[in-house]
Short mmCIF file of C-alpha atoms in Angstrom, two decimals:
data_model
loop_
_atom_site.label_atom_id
_atom_site.label_comp_id
_atom_site.label_asym_id
_atom_site.label_seq_id
_atom_site.Cartn_x
_atom_site.Cartn_y
_atom_site.Cartn_z
CA UNK L 765 -16.30 -25.66 123.76
CA UNK L 766 -14.34 -22.40 123.24
CA UNK L 767 -12.43 -23.87 120.28
CA UNK L 768 -15.68 -25.01 118.68
CA UNK L 769 -17.25 -21.58 119.20
CA UNK L 770 -14.15 -19.85 117.80
CA UNK L 771 -14.21 -22.08 114.72
CA UNK L 772 -17.92 -21.46 114.23
CA UNK L 773 -17.43 -17.68 114.47
CA UNK L 774 -14.50 -17.80 112.03
CA UNK L 775 -16.53 -19.78 109.48
CA UNK L 776 -19.51 -17.45 109.97
CA UNK L 777 -17.31 -14.40 109.39
CA UNK L 778 -15.82 -15.93 106.24
CA UNK L 779 -19.28 -16.80 104.90
CA UNK L 780 -20.61 -13.32 105.65
CA UNK L 781 -17.65 -11.73 103.86
CA UNK L 782 -18.22 -13.97 100.86
CA UNK L 783 -21.93 -13.14 100.83
CA UNK L 784 -21.16 -9.42 100.99
CA UNK L 785 -18.69 -9.61 98.13
CA UNK L 786 -15.58 -9.79 100.33
CA UNK L 787 -12.55 -9.12 98.18
CA UNK L 788 -9.62 -10.51 100.17
CA UNK L 789 -8.31 -13.97 100.89
CA UNK L 790 -5.57 -14.39 103.46
CA UNK L 791 -2.82 -16.95 103.00
CA UNK L 792 -0.48 -18.42 105.56
CA UNK L 793 2.76 -16.84 106.74
CA UNK L 794 5.62 -17.31 104.27
CA UNK L 795 9.41 -17.15 104.13
CA UNK L 796 11.59 -15.28 101.65
CA UNK L 797 11.68 -17.38 98.49
CA UNK L 798 8.13 -18.74 98.88
CA UNK L 799 5.69 -18.16 96.02
CA UNK L 800 2.10 -16.89 96.18
CA UNK L 801 -0.04 -18.03 93.25
CA UNK L 802 -3.30 -16.40 92.18
CA UNK L 803 -5.31 -17.24 89.08
CA UNK L 804 -3.19 -14.79 87.04
CA UNK L 805 0.10 -14.20 88.90
CA UNK L 806 2.99 -15.97 90.57
CA UNK L 807 4.66 -13.68 93.13
CA UNK L 808 7.88 -14.48 95.01
CA UNK L 809 9.56 -12.20 97.54
CA UNK L 810 13.25 -12.79 96.81
CA UNK L 811 15.04 -10.36 99.09
CA UNK L 812 14.57 -7.99 102.04
CA UNK L 813 17.61 -6.27 103.53
CA UNK L 814 18.71 -3.06 105.20
CA UNK L 815 20.90 -0.57 103.36
CA UNK L 816 22.32 2.92 103.77
CA UNK L 817 22.01 3.70 100.05
CA UNK L 818 20.52 2.28 96.89
CA UNK L 819 21.53 2.63 93.25
CA UNK L 820 19.96 5.56 91.46
CA UNK L 821 19.80 5.79 87.68
CA UNK L 822 18.33 8.17 85.13
CA UNK L 823 16.35 6.66 82.30
CA UNK L 824 16.14 7.73 78.68
CA UNK L 825 13.46 6.41 76.36
CA UNK L 826 14.83 3.70 74.10
CA UNK L 827 17.78 2.86 76.35
CA UNK L 828 18.09 -0.39 78.28
CA UNK L 829 17.33 0.33 81.96
CA UNK L 830 20.08 0.04 84.56
CA UNK L 831 19.54 -3.45 85.98
CA UNK L 832 21.06 -2.41 89.32
CA UNK L 833 18.46 0.33 89.91
CA UNK L 834 17.25 0.32 93.54
CA UNK L 835 19.76 -2.34 94.64
CA UNK L 836 21.99 -1.71 97.69
CA UNK L 837 25.40 -0.14 96.98
CA UNK L 838 28.36 0.61 99.26
CA UNK L 839 29.75 3.86 97.91
CA UNK L 840 27.86 7.17 97.53
CA UNK L 841 27.01 8.23 94.00
CA UNK L 842 28.44 11.57 92.98
CA UNK L 843 27.47 11.77 89.31
CA UNK L 844 23.72 12.00 89.79
CA UNK L 845 21.44 14.85 90.89
CA UNK L 846 19.38 12.53 93.06
CA UNK L 847 20.19 9.65 95.42
CA UNK L 848 18.46 7.11 97.63
CA UNK L 849 20.28 7.54 100.94
CA UNK L 850 19.17 7.01 104.52
CA UNK L 851 19.09 10.05 106.81
CA UNK L 852 20.84 9.86 110.17
CA UNK L 853 18.90 7.57 112.50
CA UNK L 854 17.22 5.76 109.59
CA UNK L 855 17.80 2.81 107.28
CA UNK L 856 16.38 1.82 103.91
CA UNK L 857 14.56 -1.51 104.02
CA UNK L 858 15.10 -2.70 100.46
CA UNK L 859 13.23 -5.58 98.82
CA UNK L 860 12.92 -7.37 95.46
CA UNK L 861 10.22 -9.66 94.12
CA UNK L 862 9.75 -11.68 90.94
CA UNK L 863 6.44 -11.68 89.12
CA UNK L 864 5.25 -14.09 86.46
CA UNK L 865 2.01 -13.13 84.71
CA UNK L 866 -0.04 -16.17 83.62
CA UNK L 867 -3.22 -14.39 82.53
CA UNK L 868 -4.57 -14.32 78.99
CA UNK L 869 -5.58 -10.66 78.76
CA UNK L 870 -3.70 -7.38 79.19
CA UNK L 871 -4.07 -6.00 82.75
CA UNK L 872 -2.80 -3.06 84.76
CA UNK L 873 -1.45 -3.67 88.28
CA UNK L 874 0.09 -1.51 90.99
CA UNK L 875 3.88 -1.90 91.03
CA UNK L 876 3.75 -1.62 94.84
CA UNK L 877 1.76 -4.90 95.12
CA UNK L 878 0.32 -3.67 98.43
CA UNK L 879 3.71 -4.13 100.10
CA UNK L 880 4.42 -2.68 103.54
CA UNK L 881 6.69 -3.54 106.46
CA UNK L 882 5.28 -4.34 109.90
CA UNK L 883 7.71 -4.04 112.80
CA UNK L 884 7.17 -5.29 116.37
CA UNK L 885 3.57 -6.35 115.62
CA UNK L 886 2.17 -2.89 114.98
CA UNK L 887 4.50 -0.27 113.50
CA UNK L 888 3.74 -0.09 109.78
CA UNK L 889 5.99 1.47 107.14
CA UNK L 890 4.79 2.17 103.60
CA UNK L 891 6.84 2.14 100.40
CA UNK L 892 8.90 5.23 99.59
CA UNK L 893 9.73 4.27 95.98
CA UNK L 894 9.00 1.22 93.84
CA UNK L 895 9.78 0.06 90.31
CA UNK L 896 9.09 -2.87 88.02
CA UNK L 897 11.80 -3.96 85.56
CA UNK L 898 12.00 -6.08 82.45
CA UNK L 899 15.19 -6.50 80.43
CA UNK L 900 14.26 -3.56 78.20
CA UNK L 901 11.73 -1.47 80.13
CA UNK L 902 11.07 -0.03 83.58
CA UNK L 903 7.93 1.30 85.28
CA UNK L 904 8.39 3.55 88.33
CA UNK L 905 6.05 4.56 91.19
CA UNK L 906 2.68 3.75 89.75
CA UNK L 907 1.15 1.04 87.64
CA UNK L 908 2.53 -1.60 85.33
CA UNK L 909 0.78 -3.09 82.31
CA UNK L 910 1.23 -6.85 82.04
CA UNK L 911 0.65 -8.58 78.71
CA UNK L 912 -0.13 -12.24 77.98
CA UNK L 913 3.02 -14.36 77.69
CA UNK L 914 5.21 -11.53 79.07
CA UNK L 915 8.56 -12.79 80.35
CA UNK L 916 8.83 -12.65 84.16
CA UNK L 917 9.87 -9.29 85.58
CA UNK L 918 11.28 -8.01 88.86
CA UNK L 919 9.81 -5.49 91.24
CA UNK L 920 11.96 -3.50 93.65
CA UNK L 921 11.43 -0.85 96.25
CA UNK L 922 12.22 0.36 99.73
CA UNK L 923 10.74 1.77 102.91
CA UNK L 924 12.49 4.35 105.08
CA UNK L 925 12.55 2.94 108.64
CA UNK L 926 14.13 4.02 111.95
CA UNK L 927 17.51 2.36 112.64
CA UNK L 928 15.89 0.54 115.57
CA UNK L 929 14.04 -1.68 113.09
CA UNK L 930 17.40 -3.12 112.00
CA UNK L 931 19.18 -3.16 115.36
CA UNK L 932 16.37 -4.58 117.53
CA UNK L 933 16.61 -8.11 116.15
CA UNK L 934 14.44 -9.48 118.98
CA UNK L 935 11.39 -7.68 117.57
CA UNK L 936 9.48 -9.37 114.74
CA UNK L 937 9.66 -7.92 111.24
CA UNK L 938 7.27 -8.87 108.44
CA UNK L 939 6.55 -7.83 104.87
CA UNK L 940 2.87 -7.85 103.91
CA UNK L 941 1.71 -8.13 100.30
CA UNK L 942 -1.60 -8.04 98.45
CA UNK L 943 -1.55 -9.93 95.13
CA UNK L 944 -4.43 -9.49 92.65
CA UNK L 945 -6.63 -12.18 91.15
CA UNK L 946 -8.17 -11.73 87.71
CA UNK L 947 -11.57 -10.81 89.19
CA UNK L 948 -10.19 -7.87 91.19
CA UNK L 949 -10.04 -9.70 94.51
CA UNK L 950 -6.68 -10.16 96.25
CA UNK L 951 -4.70 -12.72 98.18
CA UNK L 952 -2.98 -11.15 101.16
CA UNK L 953 0.09 -12.79 102.64
CA UNK L 954 2.76 -12.15 105.24
CA UNK L 955 6.45 -12.89 104.71
CA UNK L 956 8.35 -13.40 107.95
CA UNK L 957 11.70 -11.58 107.79
CA UNK L 958 12.61 -12.45 111.38
#
């Protein structure tokens, strides 16, 4: 009886959201490498790892962007005025995703893709910096314009998290995303990191 009632309430909630113009669909839990498909995008979370520092690069208009930007590196950078380095007691939770735009009209999307990290079923960490890269262009901390028949691109970013998030491997860690449909609604999904 309880299961039937729970199912009825779930269906009623979904119908009421649809009737009120609900704008979010929720997909199942995913693993790194799984793809979420909307009516205009194919999104795949390719990587999530902890780092002490990430590659920084300066960009000049007309130059090919550094394809290692925001990827983990071992050695500190000394030839740049700015770095991505974790403070004592913290780590950088670095991620990368691939994005293939299948729509037929130019659109503008958030480079952050609604990404956040959820640790131990409740502690949420938002993005510190994000970027979207093609072979000849980069968009940083904001929005990205996608054009019909664009080649796939790669999004990258990181969250600053306490070191405990890395060391306490018994606690669950998830990456949540919110991928747009062409009508402005979204598909929300959860990638299980551990």
